Amino acid sequence: MPGKEVKELYVAKSLEELRAKTEITKLLLDHSPKVLLGSAKVLHDNATKDLLRGDEEKSYILFMKFVELALYMKRMKNVSKKEFEETFGGQNVNLAINKLEELQKSLSKR
């Protein structure tokens, strides 16, 4: 990400290793939709903060978990469309995917 100081790599040695850290555990998915929606907001906020701090690896992991959680919750029957849209709607998921693409390019160069 040009124009800012980027943190040295410290989480993984390759993108494959980094992707392995993005999996959402079954344990997390056993929570109520309300808890999962709250977790999604925290994931997105923290991913954005880490990106601003130059921590591309951590930001990548959190954005990936955010997108995976969105895909999982979209299939849930007990999540209202309104609740889903408030958390994942608008541009949140699309922006997260765009950021993931940028981060992947940057991380693969390093």
Coordinates of C-alpha atoms in Angstrom, one line a residue:
M1 CA 0.0 0.0 0.0
P2 CA 1.9 3.0 -1.2
G3 CA 2.4 6.2 0.8
K4 CA 2.5 4.7 4.2
E5 CA 4.8 2.7 6.4
V6 CA 4.0 -1.0 6.2
K7 CA 4.8 -3.3 9.1
E8 CA 7.3 -6.1 8.5
L9 CA 5.9 -9.5 8.0
Y10 CA 5.5 -11.4 11.2
V11 CA 2.4 -13.6 11.0
A12 CA 3.2 -16.0 8.1
K13 CA 5.8 -16.8 5.6
S14 CA 3.5 -17.2 2.6
L15 CA 0.0 -16.4 1.5
E16 CA -1.1 -20.0 1.9
E17 CA 0.1 -19.9 5.5
L18 CA -1.8 -16.6 6.0
R19 CA -5.0 -18.0 4.5
A20 CA -4.9 -20.9 6.9
K21 CA -5.3 -18.3 9.7
T22 CA -8.4 -16.8 8.2
E23 CA -10.7 -19.8 8.8
I24 CA -13.7 -19.2 11.0
T25 CA -13.9 -22.0 13.5
K26 CA -17.1 -24.1 14.0
L27 CA -17.1 -23.0 17.6
L28 CA -17.6 -19.3 16.6
L29 CA -20.4 -20.3 14.2
D30 CA -22.4 -21.9 17.0
H31 CA -23.2 -18.5 18.5
S32 CA -26.5 -16.6 18.0
P33 CA -27.0 -14.4 15.0
K34 CA -26.9 -11.3 17.2
V35 CA -23.5 -12.2 18.5
L36 CA -22.2 -13.0 15.0
L37 CA -23.4 -9.7 13.7
G38 CA -21.6 -7.9 16.5
S39 CA -18.5 -9.9 15.8
A40 CA -18.7 -9.0 12.1
K41 CA -18.8 -5.3 13.0
V42 CA -15.7 -5.7 15.3
L43 CA -13.9 -7.6 12.6
H44 CA -14.5 -4.9 10.0
D45 CA -13.6 -2.1 12.3
N46 CA -10.4 -3.7 13.5
A47 CA -9.4 -4.7 9.9
T48 CA -9.7 -1.1 8.9
K49 CA -7.7 0.2 11.9
D50 CA -4.9 -2.3 11.3
L51 CA -4.8 -1.3 7.6
L52 CA -4.4 2.3 8.6
R53 CA -1.6 1.3 11.0
G54 CA 0.2 -0.5 8.1
D55 CA -0.4 -4.0 9.4
E56 CA -1.3 -5.7 6.2
E57 CA -1.2 -9.3 7.5
K58 CA -3.6 -8.7 10.4
S59 CA -5.8 -6.6 8.2
Y60 CA -5.9 -9.4 5.6
I61 CA -6.9 -12.0 8.2
L62 CA -9.7 -9.8 9.7
F63 CA -11.1 -8.7 6.3
M64 CA -11.1 -12.4 5.2
K65 CA -13.0 -13.5 8.3
F66 CA -15.5 -10.6 7.8
V67 CA -16.2 -11.7 4.3
E68 CA -16.5 -15.4 5.3
L69 CA -18.8 -14.5 8.1
A70 CA -21.0 -12.5 5.7
L71 CA -21.2 -15.5 3.3
Y72 CA -22.1 -17.8 6.2
M73 CA -24.8 -15.5 7.7
K74 CA -26.4 -14.9 4.3
R75 CA -27.3 -18.6 4.3
M76 CA -28.7 -18.5 7.8
K77 CA -32.5 -18.6 8.0
N78 CA -32.8 -16.9 11.4
V79 CA -31.1 -13.6 10.3
S80 CA -33.4 -10.9 9.2
K81 CA -32.7 -9.1 5.9
K82 CA -32.6 -5.8 7.8
E83 CA -30.0 -7.0 10.3
F84 CA -27.9 -8.5 7.6
E85 CA -28.0 -5.3 5.5
E86 CA -27.2 -3.1 8.5
T87 CA -24.0 -5.0 9.0
F88 CA -22.9 -6.3 5.6
G89 CA -25.0 -4.2 3.2
G90 CA -24.1 -1.1 1.4
Q91 CA -20.5 -1.3 0.3
N92 CA -19.0 -3.1 3.4
V93 CA -18.5 -6.5 1.8
N94 CA -17.5 -5.1 -1.6
L95 CA -15.0 -2.7 0.0
A96 CA -13.6 -5.6 2.1
I97 CA -13.2 -7.7 -1.0
N98 CA -11.5 -4.9 -2.9
K99 CA -9.1 -4.4 0.1
L100 CA -8.4 -8.1 0.2
E101 CA -7.4 -8.0 -3.5
E102 CA -5.1 -5.0 -2.8
L103 CA -3.6 -6.6 0.3
Q104 CA -3.1 -9.9 -1.5
K105 CA -1.1 -8.2 -4.3
S106 CA 1.0 -6.2 -1.8
L107 CA 1.7 -9.3 0.5
S108 CA 2.6 -11.5 -2.5
K109 CA 5.2 -9.0 -3.5
R110 CA 6.8 -9.1 -0.1

